[in-house]
């Protein structure tokens, strides 16, 4: 059995959603715009799915439109807002029109802002709202900039880290500002109450395939009275707000998922999901005693864990998990081919090694307890194997790699293990001139070990000597004592093992970056 733990990228389709889609494609294939019996049947299904969506989202007023997914919803919302800002500016040249978006938004948001700003020739300023190290928006910054904002985009929960935005705090920071507010709610559906109707949220896009419906269907909520410009015009479908014959199979499937949400039996409670996450975190701790979680659990979706393992690169972890039939992601699936470190983790200010080594593990709200047990067992098994092999091979690093490590990781420690009478120039000494170093001759190593073992798990310790042999012994000893992030600087004439590159985050190309 494969263990799929990449639910934030996409989910399988729920059996009842599959059945609903098949029924529409076989018997109930009418066009909801037709006025004969078959069309009326399709119309009834469409109306029923929308009514369920209204109840699940608790939005009795405003529009709920079926779309092709969240990217379309985001573009529709941004277009609508920017057309309104153009009108406001025509009426008043001093009207606030800055476009602000959370620095950790899904790329669809800044891309849509840039696209429509350019296409409409508006020339609005576009700026990211900074986030703190916990991934949450800097509310003081937002409060300061809100008065000049025309549109503010802040996601409800982050797809990479699971960090839940403080929507109440954001609303308070918006204060008296006239800014329109877009909340990308993709990752929140089914996991988090949104209270859209109780907040001044103008637009909230959703995506079916993140919650057990097929790809290619989604929803867009538009607050009553919020400006709206259709992205598509044509045959007048969706009250002429979104033309194009409806994706009835997708809508039927999404309707079935929403029915399941409303019924409350298929998806697990918040407490049950939190218990699953606690078990997964504890399995990760057993497999990798130095695992570092990249976002605080108490403000994260209960279904997402983003972590890094000091000394083990993201692609090495992914390969080990993959081999065990255990599928996780090195970041968001949309950017997986772009070989860039995560913009989300970078915005949070994580050290380069931690951002480059990050793994996202996300499960679905319908995943059962047995499934989580099996996932835990595979984490422990594949993790233990990986640590053993990486400990055996990833000891040596080049001077360039060591230099990057020292530069990128302020807590890194450089240690000269030569005896006091050896003062020949070597690559390590050149690094010591730049970064400083501790002196700990190998003969006195044991007296220094306790201090290094007190270092945080994510503090790399790089040993050097003349030949690379004593430094390798020192690094191996420290690893055996439990500090995984221990390295030996290999002189140029002793090139490091190829595998060493895996252990040097700032030099390694993450295999599955965002
Ligand atoms: N917003 C967030 C937070 C997402 O996670 C995604 C998908 O990865 C999207 C938007 C885009 O959704 P869709 O695939 O439905 O276009």
Short mmCIF file of C-alpha atoms and ligand atoms in Angstrom, two decimals:
data_model
loop_
_atom_site.label_atom_id
_atom_site.label_comp_id
_atom_site.label_asym_id
_atom_site.label_seq_id
_atom_site.Cartn_x
_atom_site.Cartn_y
_atom_site.Cartn_z
CA UNK A 1 0.00 0.00 0.00
CA UNK A 2 1.31 3.44 -0.92
CA UNK A 3 1.16 6.06 1.79
CA UNK A 4 0.16 9.36 0.23
CA UNK A 5 0.98 12.28 2.50
CA UNK A 6 0.78 15.17 0.06
CA UNK A 7 -2.83 16.19 0.54
CA UNK A 8 -2.04 19.92 0.37
CA UNK A 9 -0.98 19.33 -3.25
CA UNK A 10 -4.08 17.33 -4.10
CA UNK A 11 -6.29 14.61 -2.68
CA UNK A 12 -7.82 11.45 -4.09
CA UNK A 13 -11.49 11.66 -5.04
CA UNK A 14 -13.96 10.54 -2.39
CA UNK A 15 -15.92 7.39 -3.48
CA UNK A 16 -19.27 9.18 -3.19
CA UNK A 17 -17.87 12.11 -5.23
CA UNK A 18 -16.67 9.68 -7.92
CA UNK A 19 -20.12 8.04 -7.98
CA UNK A 20 -21.84 11.43 -8.29
CA UNK A 21 -19.58 12.44 -11.21
CA UNK A 22 -20.14 9.11 -12.99
CA UNK A 23 -23.90 9.40 -12.56
CA UNK A 24 -23.83 12.82 -14.20
CA UNK A 25 -21.70 11.55 -17.07
CA UNK A 26 -23.85 8.48 -17.71
CA UNK A 27 -27.53 9.18 -16.97
CA UNK A 28 -27.81 12.81 -15.84
CA UNK A 29 -25.79 14.41 -18.63
CA UNK A 30 -28.20 17.25 -19.42
CA UNK A 31 -27.12 20.85 -19.91
CA UNK A 32 -28.50 22.98 -17.07
CA UNK A 33 -29.34 25.73 -19.56
CA UNK A 34 -31.70 23.42 -21.51
CA UNK A 35 -35.37 23.73 -20.67
CA UNK A 36 -36.36 20.10 -21.29
CA UNK A 37 -36.49 17.45 -18.58
CA UNK A 38 -32.86 16.46 -18.82
CA UNK A 39 -31.75 20.08 -18.55
CA UNK A 40 -34.05 20.72 -15.60
CA UNK A 41 -32.61 17.70 -13.83
CA UNK A 42 -29.10 19.09 -14.30
CA UNK A 43 -30.26 22.53 -13.15
CA UNK A 44 -31.71 21.00 -9.99
CA UNK A 45 -28.40 19.30 -9.24
CA UNK A 46 -26.53 22.55 -9.82
CA UNK A 47 -28.86 24.52 -7.56
CA UNK A 48 -28.65 21.87 -4.86
CA UNK A 49 -24.83 21.85 -4.89
CA UNK A 50 -24.77 25.65 -4.63
CA UNK A 51 -27.25 25.62 -1.77
CA UNK A 52 -25.08 23.09 0.08
CA UNK A 53 -22.03 25.24 -0.55
CA UNK A 54 -23.84 28.24 0.94
CA UNK A 55 -24.68 26.28 4.08
CA UNK A 56 -21.21 24.75 4.46
CA UNK A 57 -19.54 28.14 3.98
CA UNK A 58 -22.25 29.81 6.07
CA UNK A 59 -22.81 32.53 3.47
CA UNK A 60 -26.55 33.08 3.01
CA UNK A 61 -25.91 36.29 1.06
CA UNK A 62 -23.47 37.23 -1.71
CA UNK A 63 -22.54 35.12 -4.73
CA UNK A 64 -21.23 31.57 -4.73
CA UNK A 65 -19.95 30.80 -8.23
CA UNK A 66 -18.64 27.53 -9.59
CA UNK A 67 -15.24 27.96 -11.20
CA UNK A 68 -12.50 25.73 -12.60
CA UNK A 69 -10.49 26.04 -9.38
CA UNK A 70 -8.80 28.52 -7.11
CA UNK A 71 -6.50 30.05 -9.72
CA UNK A 72 -9.55 31.14 -11.70
CA UNK A 73 -11.22 32.38 -8.51
CA UNK A 74 -8.14 34.43 -7.62
CA UNK A 75 -7.93 35.95 -11.12
CA UNK A 76 -11.65 36.79 -11.11
CA UNK A 77 -11.35 38.46 -7.72
CA UNK A 78 -8.22 40.41 -8.65
CA UNK A 79 -9.73 41.56 -11.97
CA UNK A 80 -12.91 42.64 -10.17
CA UNK A 81 -10.96 44.59 -7.56
CA UNK A 82 -8.64 46.26 -10.06
CA UNK A 83 -11.49 47.37 -12.32
CA UNK A 84 -13.07 48.97 -9.24
CA UNK A 85 -9.78 50.65 -8.26
CA UNK A 86 -9.49 52.07 -11.78
CA UNK A 87 -12.95 53.60 -11.39
CA UNK A 88 -12.10 54.95 -7.92
CA UNK A 89 -8.96 56.54 -9.27
CA UNK A 90 -10.81 58.09 -12.19
CA UNK A 91 -13.21 59.66 -9.70
CA UNK A 92 -10.46 60.71 -7.30
CA UNK A 93 -6.81 60.77 -8.38
CA UNK A 94 -5.69 60.40 -4.76
CA UNK A 95 -7.73 57.24 -4.10
CA UNK A 96 -5.60 54.54 -2.41
CA UNK A 97 -4.64 51.84 -4.91
CA UNK A 98 -1.64 49.94 -3.51
CA UNK A 99 -1.90 46.17 -3.93
CA UNK A 100 -0.69 44.28 -0.85
CA UNK A 101 -0.32 40.51 -0.57
CA UNK A 102 1.08 38.20 2.10
CA UNK A 103 4.70 37.30 1.40
CA UNK A 104 3.79 33.63 1.77
CA UNK A 105 0.77 33.64 -0.59
CA UNK A 106 0.42 30.97 -3.26
CA UNK A 107 2.16 32.24 -6.42
CA UNK A 108 -1.22 32.56 -8.15
CA UNK A 109 -1.92 35.70 -6.09
CA UNK A 110 1.14 37.89 -6.88
CA UNK A 111 1.05 36.57 -10.46
CA UNK A 112 -2.60 37.64 -10.85
CA UNK A 113 -1.88 41.06 -9.30
CA UNK A 114 1.03 41.66 -11.67
CA UNK A 115 -0.89 40.34 -14.68
CA UNK A 116 -4.03 42.48 -14.32
CA UNK A 117 -2.14 45.54 -13.10
CA UNK A 118 -0.08 45.37 -16.30
CA UNK A 119 -2.93 44.43 -18.62
CA UNK A 120 -5.22 47.19 -17.34
CA UNK A 121 -2.31 49.63 -17.43
CA UNK A 122 -2.96 50.73 -13.85
CA UNK A 123 0.59 51.10 -12.58
CA UNK A 124 -0.48 50.37 -8.99
CA UNK A 125 2.34 49.65 -6.56
CA UNK A 126 2.48 45.98 -5.51
CA UNK A 127 4.10 45.04 -2.20
CA UNK A 128 4.41 41.88 -0.10
CA UNK A 129 3.20 42.05 3.49
CA UNK A 130 6.12 40.73 5.58
CA UNK A 131 5.61 37.74 7.86
CA UNK A 132 7.30 36.90 11.14
CA UNK A 133 9.34 33.78 11.86
CA UNK A 134 6.06 32.07 12.81
CA UNK A 135 4.75 32.66 9.27
CA UNK A 136 2.03 35.08 10.35
CA UNK A 137 1.52 38.50 8.81
CA UNK A 138 3.22 41.50 10.37
CA UNK A 139 0.07 43.24 11.55
CA UNK A 140 1.84 46.46 12.57
CA UNK A 141 3.22 46.76 9.02
CA UNK A 142 -0.23 46.09 7.59
CA UNK A 143 -1.91 48.66 9.86
CA UNK A 144 0.67 51.24 8.76
CA UNK A 145 0.20 50.54 5.03
CA UNK A 146 -3.55 49.76 4.96
CA UNK A 147 -4.65 53.40 4.47
CA UNK A 148 -2.96 53.52 1.03
CA UNK A 149 -4.15 50.02 0.01
CA UNK A 150 -6.78 49.35 -2.63
CA UNK A 151 -6.64 45.56 -2.36
CA UNK A 152 -5.22 43.30 0.37
CA UNK A 153 -4.70 39.57 -0.27
CA UNK A 154 -4.07 37.26 2.67
CA UNK A 155 -4.54 33.48 2.59
CA UNK A 156 -6.54 31.73 5.32
CA UNK A 157 -3.94 28.97 5.75
CA UNK A 158 -0.62 28.37 4.06
CA UNK A 159 -0.23 25.43 1.71
CA UNK A 160 3.44 24.77 2.58
CA UNK A 161 3.58 25.27 6.32
CA UNK A 162 -0.08 25.02 7.31
CA UNK A 163 0.24 28.33 9.22
CA UNK A 164 -3.24 29.73 9.87
CA UNK A 165 -3.54 33.47 9.32
CA UNK A 166 -4.88 35.65 12.09
CA UNK A 167 -7.91 36.87 10.12
CA UNK A 168 -9.32 38.80 13.10
CA UNK A 169 -5.98 40.57 13.53
CA UNK A 170 -5.82 41.34 9.80
CA UNK A 171 -9.35 42.73 9.84
CA UNK A 172 -8.46 44.93 12.79
CA UNK A 173 -5.28 46.10 11.02
CA UNK A 174 -7.36 47.04 7.96
CA UNK A 175 -9.27 49.40 10.26
CA UNK A 176 -11.03 52.18 8.38
CA UNK A 177 -9.18 51.46 5.13
CA UNK A 178 -11.30 51.25 1.98
CA UNK A 179 -9.22 48.30 0.76
CA UNK A 180 -10.97 45.31 -0.75
CA UNK A 181 -9.98 42.02 0.90
CA UNK A 182 -9.25 38.71 -0.82
CA UNK A 183 -8.82 35.62 1.37
CA UNK A 184 -7.48 32.57 -0.48
CA UNK A 185 -9.36 29.90 1.45
CA UNK A 186 -8.15 26.84 -0.46
CA UNK A 187 -6.37 25.10 2.41
CA UNK A 188 -8.98 25.98 5.02
CA UNK A 189 -12.01 24.22 3.56
CA UNK A 190 -13.06 21.32 5.75
CA UNK A 191 -10.36 22.04 8.34
CA UNK A 192 -11.03 25.52 9.65
CA UNK A 193 -14.15 27.66 10.32
CA UNK A 194 -13.85 30.80 8.21
CA UNK A 195 -16.73 33.02 9.34
CA UNK A 196 -16.77 34.72 5.93
CA UNK A 197 -20.17 36.32 6.51
CA UNK A 198 -19.07 37.78 9.86
CA UNK A 199 -15.96 39.39 8.38
CA UNK A 200 -15.47 42.06 5.75
CA UNK A 201 -13.96 39.50 3.33
CA UNK A 202 -14.87 40.49 -0.24
CA UNK A 203 -13.61 37.46 -2.16
CA UNK A 204 -12.82 33.89 -1.08
CA UNK A 205 -11.70 31.33 -3.68
CA UNK A 206 -11.79 27.55 -3.03
CA UNK A 207 -10.50 24.54 -4.92
CA UNK A 208 -12.25 21.14 -5.17
CA UNK A 209 -9.18 18.98 -5.60
CA UNK A 210 -7.73 19.99 -2.22
CA UNK A 211 -10.73 18.38 -0.55
CA UNK A 212 -11.50 15.09 -2.28
CA UNK A 213 -13.28 16.47 -5.38
CA UNK A 214 -11.69 16.15 -8.83
CA UNK A 215 -9.32 18.69 -10.35
CA UNK A 216 -10.91 21.42 -12.46
CA UNK A 217 -13.72 22.53 -10.16
CA UNK A 218 -13.81 25.20 -7.48
CA UNK A 219 -15.87 27.92 -5.86
CA UNK A 220 -15.66 31.66 -5.55
CA UNK A 221 -17.52 33.49 -2.81
CA UNK A 222 -18.15 37.19 -3.50
CA UNK A 223 -19.55 39.34 -0.70
CA UNK A 224 -22.87 41.02 -1.41
CA UNK A 225 -22.12 44.45 -2.86
CA UNK A 226 -18.44 43.69 -3.58
CA UNK A 227 -17.32 44.89 -7.01
CA UNK A 228 -17.48 42.18 -9.65
CA UNK A 229 -16.27 41.88 -13.23
CA UNK A 230 -16.73 38.54 -14.98
CA UNK A 231 -13.60 36.88 -16.28
CA UNK A 232 -15.62 35.15 -19.01
CA UNK A 233 -18.67 36.39 -20.84
CA UNK A 234 -20.75 34.35 -23.24
CA UNK A 235 -23.81 32.18 -22.76
CA UNK A 236 -24.99 33.78 -19.52
CA UNK A 237 -24.27 30.84 -17.21
CA UNK A 238 -23.87 31.42 -13.47
CA UNK A 239 -26.17 34.44 -13.68
CA UNK A 240 -23.93 35.81 -16.45
CA UNK A 241 -21.09 36.13 -13.93
CA UNK A 242 -19.09 33.19 -15.25
CA UNK A 243 -19.97 32.08 -18.73
CA UNK A 244 -19.28 28.63 -20.16
CA UNK A 245 -21.27 25.42 -19.91
CA UNK A 246 -20.92 24.20 -16.36
CA UNK A 247 -18.53 21.37 -15.44
CA UNK A 248 -21.41 19.25 -14.20
CA UNK A 249 -19.37 16.14 -13.36
CA UNK A 250 -17.00 18.24 -11.25
CA UNK A 251 -19.84 20.19 -9.64
CA UNK A 252 -21.74 16.97 -8.82
CA UNK A 253 -18.59 15.54 -7.22
CA UNK A 254 -17.90 18.74 -5.27
CA UNK A 255 -21.56 18.73 -4.19
CA UNK A 256 -21.08 15.19 -2.83
CA UNK A 257 -17.99 16.29 -0.89
CA UNK A 258 -19.89 19.26 0.55
CA UNK A 259 -22.75 16.89 1.49
CA UNK A 260 -20.20 14.73 3.32
CA UNK A 261 -18.82 17.79 5.11
CA UNK A 262 -22.30 18.80 6.19
CA UNK A 263 -23.21 15.29 7.27
CA UNK A 264 -20.09 15.15 9.47
CA UNK A 265 -19.25 11.44 9.19
CA UNK A 266 -16.57 11.22 6.48
CA UNK A 267 -14.17 13.85 7.77
CA UNK A 268 -12.54 13.67 11.16
CA UNK A 269 -12.97 16.15 13.98
CA UNK A 270 -10.34 18.75 14.78
CA UNK A 271 -9.33 16.79 17.90
CA UNK A 272 -8.90 13.56 15.90
CA UNK A 273 -6.80 15.32 13.26
CA UNK A 274 -4.64 16.92 15.94
CA UNK A 275 -4.06 13.48 17.45
CA UNK A 276 -2.95 12.17 14.03
CA UNK A 277 -0.51 15.05 13.68
CA UNK A 278 0.85 14.44 17.18
CA UNK A 279 1.49 10.78 16.30
CA UNK A 280 3.24 11.71 13.05
CA UNK A 281 5.39 14.31 14.84
CA UNK A 282 6.36 11.75 17.45
CA UNK A 283 7.31 9.23 14.71
CA UNK A 284 9.47 11.92 13.10
CA UNK A 285 11.14 12.57 16.45
CA UNK A 286 11.94 8.87 16.85
CA UNK A 287 13.33 8.60 13.33
CA UNK A 288 15.25 11.88 13.43
CA UNK A 289 16.00 13.01 16.99
CA UNK A 290 17.19 16.40 15.65
CA UNK A 291 14.17 17.09 13.46
CA UNK A 292 13.23 20.77 13.40
CA UNK A 293 9.62 21.79 12.74
CA UNK A 294 9.44 24.86 10.53
CA UNK A 295 6.20 26.35 11.89
CA UNK A 296 4.60 26.38 15.36
CA UNK A 297 2.09 23.51 15.67
CA UNK A 298 -0.39 25.55 17.71
CA UNK A 299 -1.08 27.95 14.82
CA UNK A 300 -0.96 25.35 12.03
CA UNK A 301 -3.59 23.34 10.22
CA UNK A 302 -3.88 20.04 12.08
CA UNK A 303 -3.10 18.19 8.84
CA UNK A 304 0.25 19.76 7.89
CA UNK A 305 3.80 19.27 9.20
CA UNK A 306 6.72 21.07 7.60
CA UNK A 307 10.09 19.93 8.90
CA UNK A 308 13.83 19.80 8.20
CA UNK A 309 16.42 17.34 9.41
CA UNK A 310 19.84 18.86 10.11
CA UNK A 311 22.46 17.34 7.86
CA UNK A 312 19.98 15.61 5.55
CA UNK A 313 18.95 17.34 2.34
CA UNK A 314 15.33 17.48 1.26
CA UNK A 315 15.87 15.31 -1.82
CA UNK A 316 17.68 12.64 0.21
CA UNK A 317 14.72 12.43 2.57
CA UNK A 318 12.26 12.40 -0.29
CA UNK A 319 14.14 9.64 -2.07
CA UNK A 320 14.16 7.52 1.08
CA UNK A 321 10.45 8.07 1.67
CA UNK A 322 9.69 7.46 -2.00
CA UNK A 323 11.51 4.14 -1.90
CA UNK A 324 9.30 3.14 1.02
CA UNK A 325 6.16 4.00 -1.00
CA UNK A 326 5.61 7.05 1.18
CA UNK A 327 4.86 10.21 -0.78
CA UNK A 328 5.61 13.64 0.63
CA UNK A 329 6.60 16.91 -0.95
CA UNK A 330 9.59 19.21 -0.75
CA UNK A 331 7.19 22.12 -1.06
CA UNK A 332 4.14 23.11 -3.03
CA UNK A 333 3.51 20.87 -6.03
CA UNK A 334 2.93 23.84 -8.33
CA UNK A 335 6.56 24.91 -8.05
CA UNK A 336 8.16 21.50 -7.70
CA UNK A 337 10.01 21.73 -11.00
CA UNK A 338 11.45 25.20 -10.49
CA UNK A 339 14.47 24.24 -8.32
CA UNK A 340 14.16 27.35 -6.13
CA UNK A 341 14.12 27.34 -2.34
CA UNK A 342 10.69 27.90 -0.85
CA UNK A 343 9.63 31.56 -0.99
CA UNK A 344 7.44 30.83 2.04
CA UNK A 345 10.27 29.59 4.25
CA UNK A 346 12.56 32.33 2.98
CA UNK A 347 9.94 34.97 3.85
CA UNK A 348 9.85 33.50 7.38
CA UNK A 349 13.61 34.07 7.58
CA UNK A 350 14.56 30.43 8.09
CA UNK A 351 18.28 29.66 7.71
CA UNK A 352 19.20 28.57 4.19
CA UNK A 353 19.87 24.94 5.18
CA UNK A 354 16.48 24.68 6.87
CA UNK A 355 14.58 26.17 3.90
CA UNK A 356 16.47 24.05 1.38
CA UNK A 357 16.01 20.89 3.44
CA UNK A 358 12.30 21.29 4.15
CA UNK A 359 9.78 18.52 3.70
CA UNK A 360 6.02 19.03 3.74
CA UNK A 361 3.94 16.19 5.05
CA UNK A 362 0.19 16.72 4.72
CA UNK A 363 -2.62 14.27 5.22
CA UNK A 364 -6.29 14.47 4.36
CA UNK A 365 -9.13 15.18 6.74
CA UNK A 366 -10.63 11.79 5.76
CA UNK A 367 -7.47 9.73 6.38
CA UNK A 368 -8.10 7.04 8.98
CA UNK A 369 -6.24 6.08 12.12
CA UNK A 370 -4.85 2.83 10.59
CA UNK A 371 -3.43 4.84 7.72
CA UNK A 372 -1.66 7.19 10.13
CA UNK A 373 -0.29 4.18 12.08
CA UNK A 374 1.18 2.74 8.87
CA UNK A 375 2.61 6.16 7.98
CA UNK A 376 4.29 6.38 11.40
CA UNK A 377 5.80 2.91 11.00
CA UNK A 378 7.25 3.82 7.60
CA UNK A 379 8.65 7.11 8.87
CA UNK A 380 10.50 5.31 11.63
CA UNK A 381 11.81 2.58 9.31
CA UNK A 382 12.91 4.74 6.38
CA UNK A 383 14.17 7.52 8.64
CA UNK A 384 16.42 5.19 10.63
CA UNK A 385 17.87 3.72 7.45
CA UNK A 386 18.52 7.13 6.00
CA UNK A 387 20.26 8.48 9.07
CA UNK A 388 22.50 5.42 9.14
CA UNK A 389 23.52 5.79 5.50
CA UNK A 390 23.93 9.56 5.61
CA UNK A 391 26.05 9.30 8.75
CA UNK A 392 28.32 6.89 6.93
CA UNK A 393 28.81 8.93 3.79
CA UNK A 394 28.15 12.62 4.23
CA UNK A 395 31.05 13.57 6.41
CA UNK A 396 33.39 15.41 4.07
CA UNK A 397 32.71 18.83 2.60
CA UNK A 398 34.76 21.08 0.36
CA UNK A 399 36.14 24.48 1.37
CA UNK A 400 33.53 26.18 -0.83
CA UNK A 401 30.75 24.21 0.83
CA UNK A 402 32.13 24.93 4.29
CA UNK A 403 32.40 28.63 3.42
CA UNK A 404 28.73 28.76 2.37
CA UNK A 405 27.71 26.88 5.48
CA UNK A 406 29.57 29.33 7.73
CA UNK A 407 28.22 32.33 5.85
CA UNK A 408 24.58 31.14 5.70
CA UNK A 409 24.33 29.72 9.21
CA UNK A 410 25.35 32.18 11.92
CA UNK A 411 25.29 29.44 14.59
CA UNK A 412 27.84 27.32 12.67
CA UNK A 413 31.09 26.57 14.48
CA UNK A 414 34.50 26.09 12.84
CA UNK A 415 36.99 23.98 14.79
CA UNK A 416 40.74 23.63 14.20
CA UNK A 417 41.78 20.15 15.43
CA UNK A 418 45.48 20.64 14.71
CA UNK A 419 47.97 20.60 17.57
CA UNK A 420 49.16 23.97 18.80
CA UNK A 421 52.59 23.67 17.14
CA UNK A 422 51.06 23.14 13.63
CA UNK A 423 50.57 26.47 12.02
CA UNK A 424 50.94 25.72 8.27
CA UNK A 425 48.50 27.43 5.95
CA UNK A 426 45.58 25.26 4.92
CA UNK A 427 42.07 25.84 3.56
CA UNK A 428 40.57 25.64 7.03
CA UNK A 429 42.93 28.33 8.29
CA UNK A 430 41.85 30.60 5.43
CA UNK A 431 38.22 30.14 6.50
CA UNK A 432 39.22 30.76 10.12
CA UNK A 433 40.64 34.15 9.07
CA UNK A 434 37.17 35.13 7.85
CA UNK A 435 34.83 33.42 10.32
CA UNK A 436 37.02 32.81 13.37
CA UNK A 437 37.46 29.33 14.84
CA UNK A 438 37.76 27.33 18.03
CA UNK A 439 41.00 25.50 18.67
CA UNK A 440 40.51 21.91 19.89
CA UNK A 441 43.48 19.64 19.15
CA UNK A 442 42.35 16.07 18.48
CA UNK A 443 44.29 14.90 21.54
CA UNK A 444 41.93 17.02 23.68
CA UNK A 445 38.76 16.28 21.74
CA UNK A 446 36.92 14.50 24.54
CA UNK A 447 37.09 17.55 26.81
CA UNK A 448 35.34 19.67 24.13
CA UNK A 449 32.59 17.18 23.22
CA UNK A 450 30.14 18.12 26.03
CA UNK A 451 30.08 21.76 24.89
CA UNK A 452 29.40 20.86 21.25
CA UNK A 453 26.68 18.44 22.31
CA UNK A 454 24.98 21.36 24.06
CA UNK A 455 24.74 23.21 20.71
CA UNK A 456 21.33 23.41 19.03
CA UNK A 457 20.69 20.49 16.67
CA UNK A 458 20.76 22.85 13.70
CA UNK A 459 24.23 24.28 14.47
CA UNK A 460 26.73 22.80 12.01
CA UNK A 461 30.20 22.01 13.39
CA UNK A 462 32.96 21.95 10.76
CA UNK A 463 36.34 20.47 11.75
CA UNK A 464 39.54 21.08 9.84
CA UNK A 465 43.16 19.95 9.97
CA UNK A 466 45.96 19.70 7.44
CA UNK A 467 45.10 16.42 5.72
CA UNK A 468 41.39 15.98 6.47
CA UNK A 469 42.02 12.79 8.42
CA UNK A 470 41.92 14.02 11.99
CA UNK A 471 39.02 16.34 11.17
CA UNK A 472 37.11 13.32 9.79
CA UNK A 473 37.74 11.45 13.04
CA UNK A 474 36.51 14.40 15.05
CA UNK A 475 33.36 14.81 12.91
CA UNK A 476 32.61 11.08 13.08
CA UNK A 477 33.01 11.08 16.85
CA UNK A 478 30.68 14.02 17.32
CA UNK A 479 28.07 12.42 15.05
CA UNK A 480 28.29 9.16 16.94
CA UNK A 481 27.62 11.13 20.11
CA UNK A 482 24.43 12.46 18.51
CA UNK A 483 25.25 15.75 16.78
CA UNK A 484 24.27 14.90 13.18
CA UNK A 485 25.43 18.17 11.68
CA UNK A 486 29.17 17.48 12.02
CA UNK A 487 31.47 17.79 9.03
CA UNK A 488 35.09 17.45 8.06
CA UNK A 489 36.67 19.94 5.70
CA UNK A 490 38.43 17.96 3.00
CA UNK A 491 41.52 19.61 1.47
CA UNK A 492 41.32 20.11 -2.31
CA UNK A 493 43.67 17.19 -2.93
CA UNK A 494 41.20 14.92 -1.07
CA UNK A 495 37.93 15.68 -2.87
CA UNK A 496 34.92 14.94 -0.75
CA UNK A 497 32.63 12.06 -1.53
CA UNK A 498 29.93 13.04 -4.02
CA UNK A 499 27.38 12.36 -1.34
CA UNK A 500 28.84 15.16 0.74
CA UNK A 501 27.01 17.72 -1.36
CA UNK A 502 23.78 16.38 0.11
CA UNK A 503 24.91 17.42 3.54
CA UNK A 504 25.64 20.99 2.57
CA UNK A 505 22.33 22.71 2.22
CA UNK A 506 23.50 26.01 0.79
CA UNK A 507 25.33 24.21 -2.01
CA UNK A 508 22.80 21.50 -2.64
CA UNK A 509 20.10 21.90 -5.29
CA UNK A 510 16.91 20.86 -3.53
CA UNK A 511 15.36 18.02 -5.54
CA UNK A 512 11.79 19.06 -4.91
CA UNK A 513 11.89 22.75 -4.21
CA UNK A 514 8.83 24.93 -4.47
N1 LIG B 1 -4.06 28.74 -3.38
C1 LIG B 1 -3.52 27.82 -2.57
C2 LIG B 1 -3.26 28.15 -1.13
C3 LIG B 1 -3.19 26.56 -3.08
O1 LIG B 1 -2.65 25.65 -2.26
C4 LIG B 1 -3.43 26.29 -4.45
C5 LIG B 1 -3.00 25.02 -5.04
O2 LIG B 1 -1.89 24.55 -4.81
C6 LIG B 1 -4.02 27.28 -5.24
C7 LIG B 1 -4.32 28.49 -4.66
C8 LIG B 1 -4.35 27.03 -6.68
O3 LIG B 1 -5.48 26.16 -6.75
P1 LIG B 1 -5.96 25.45 -8.08
O4 LIG B 1 -5.09 24.28 -8.28
O5 LIG B 1 -7.39 25.02 -7.80
O6 LIG B 1 -5.91 26.43 -9.17
#
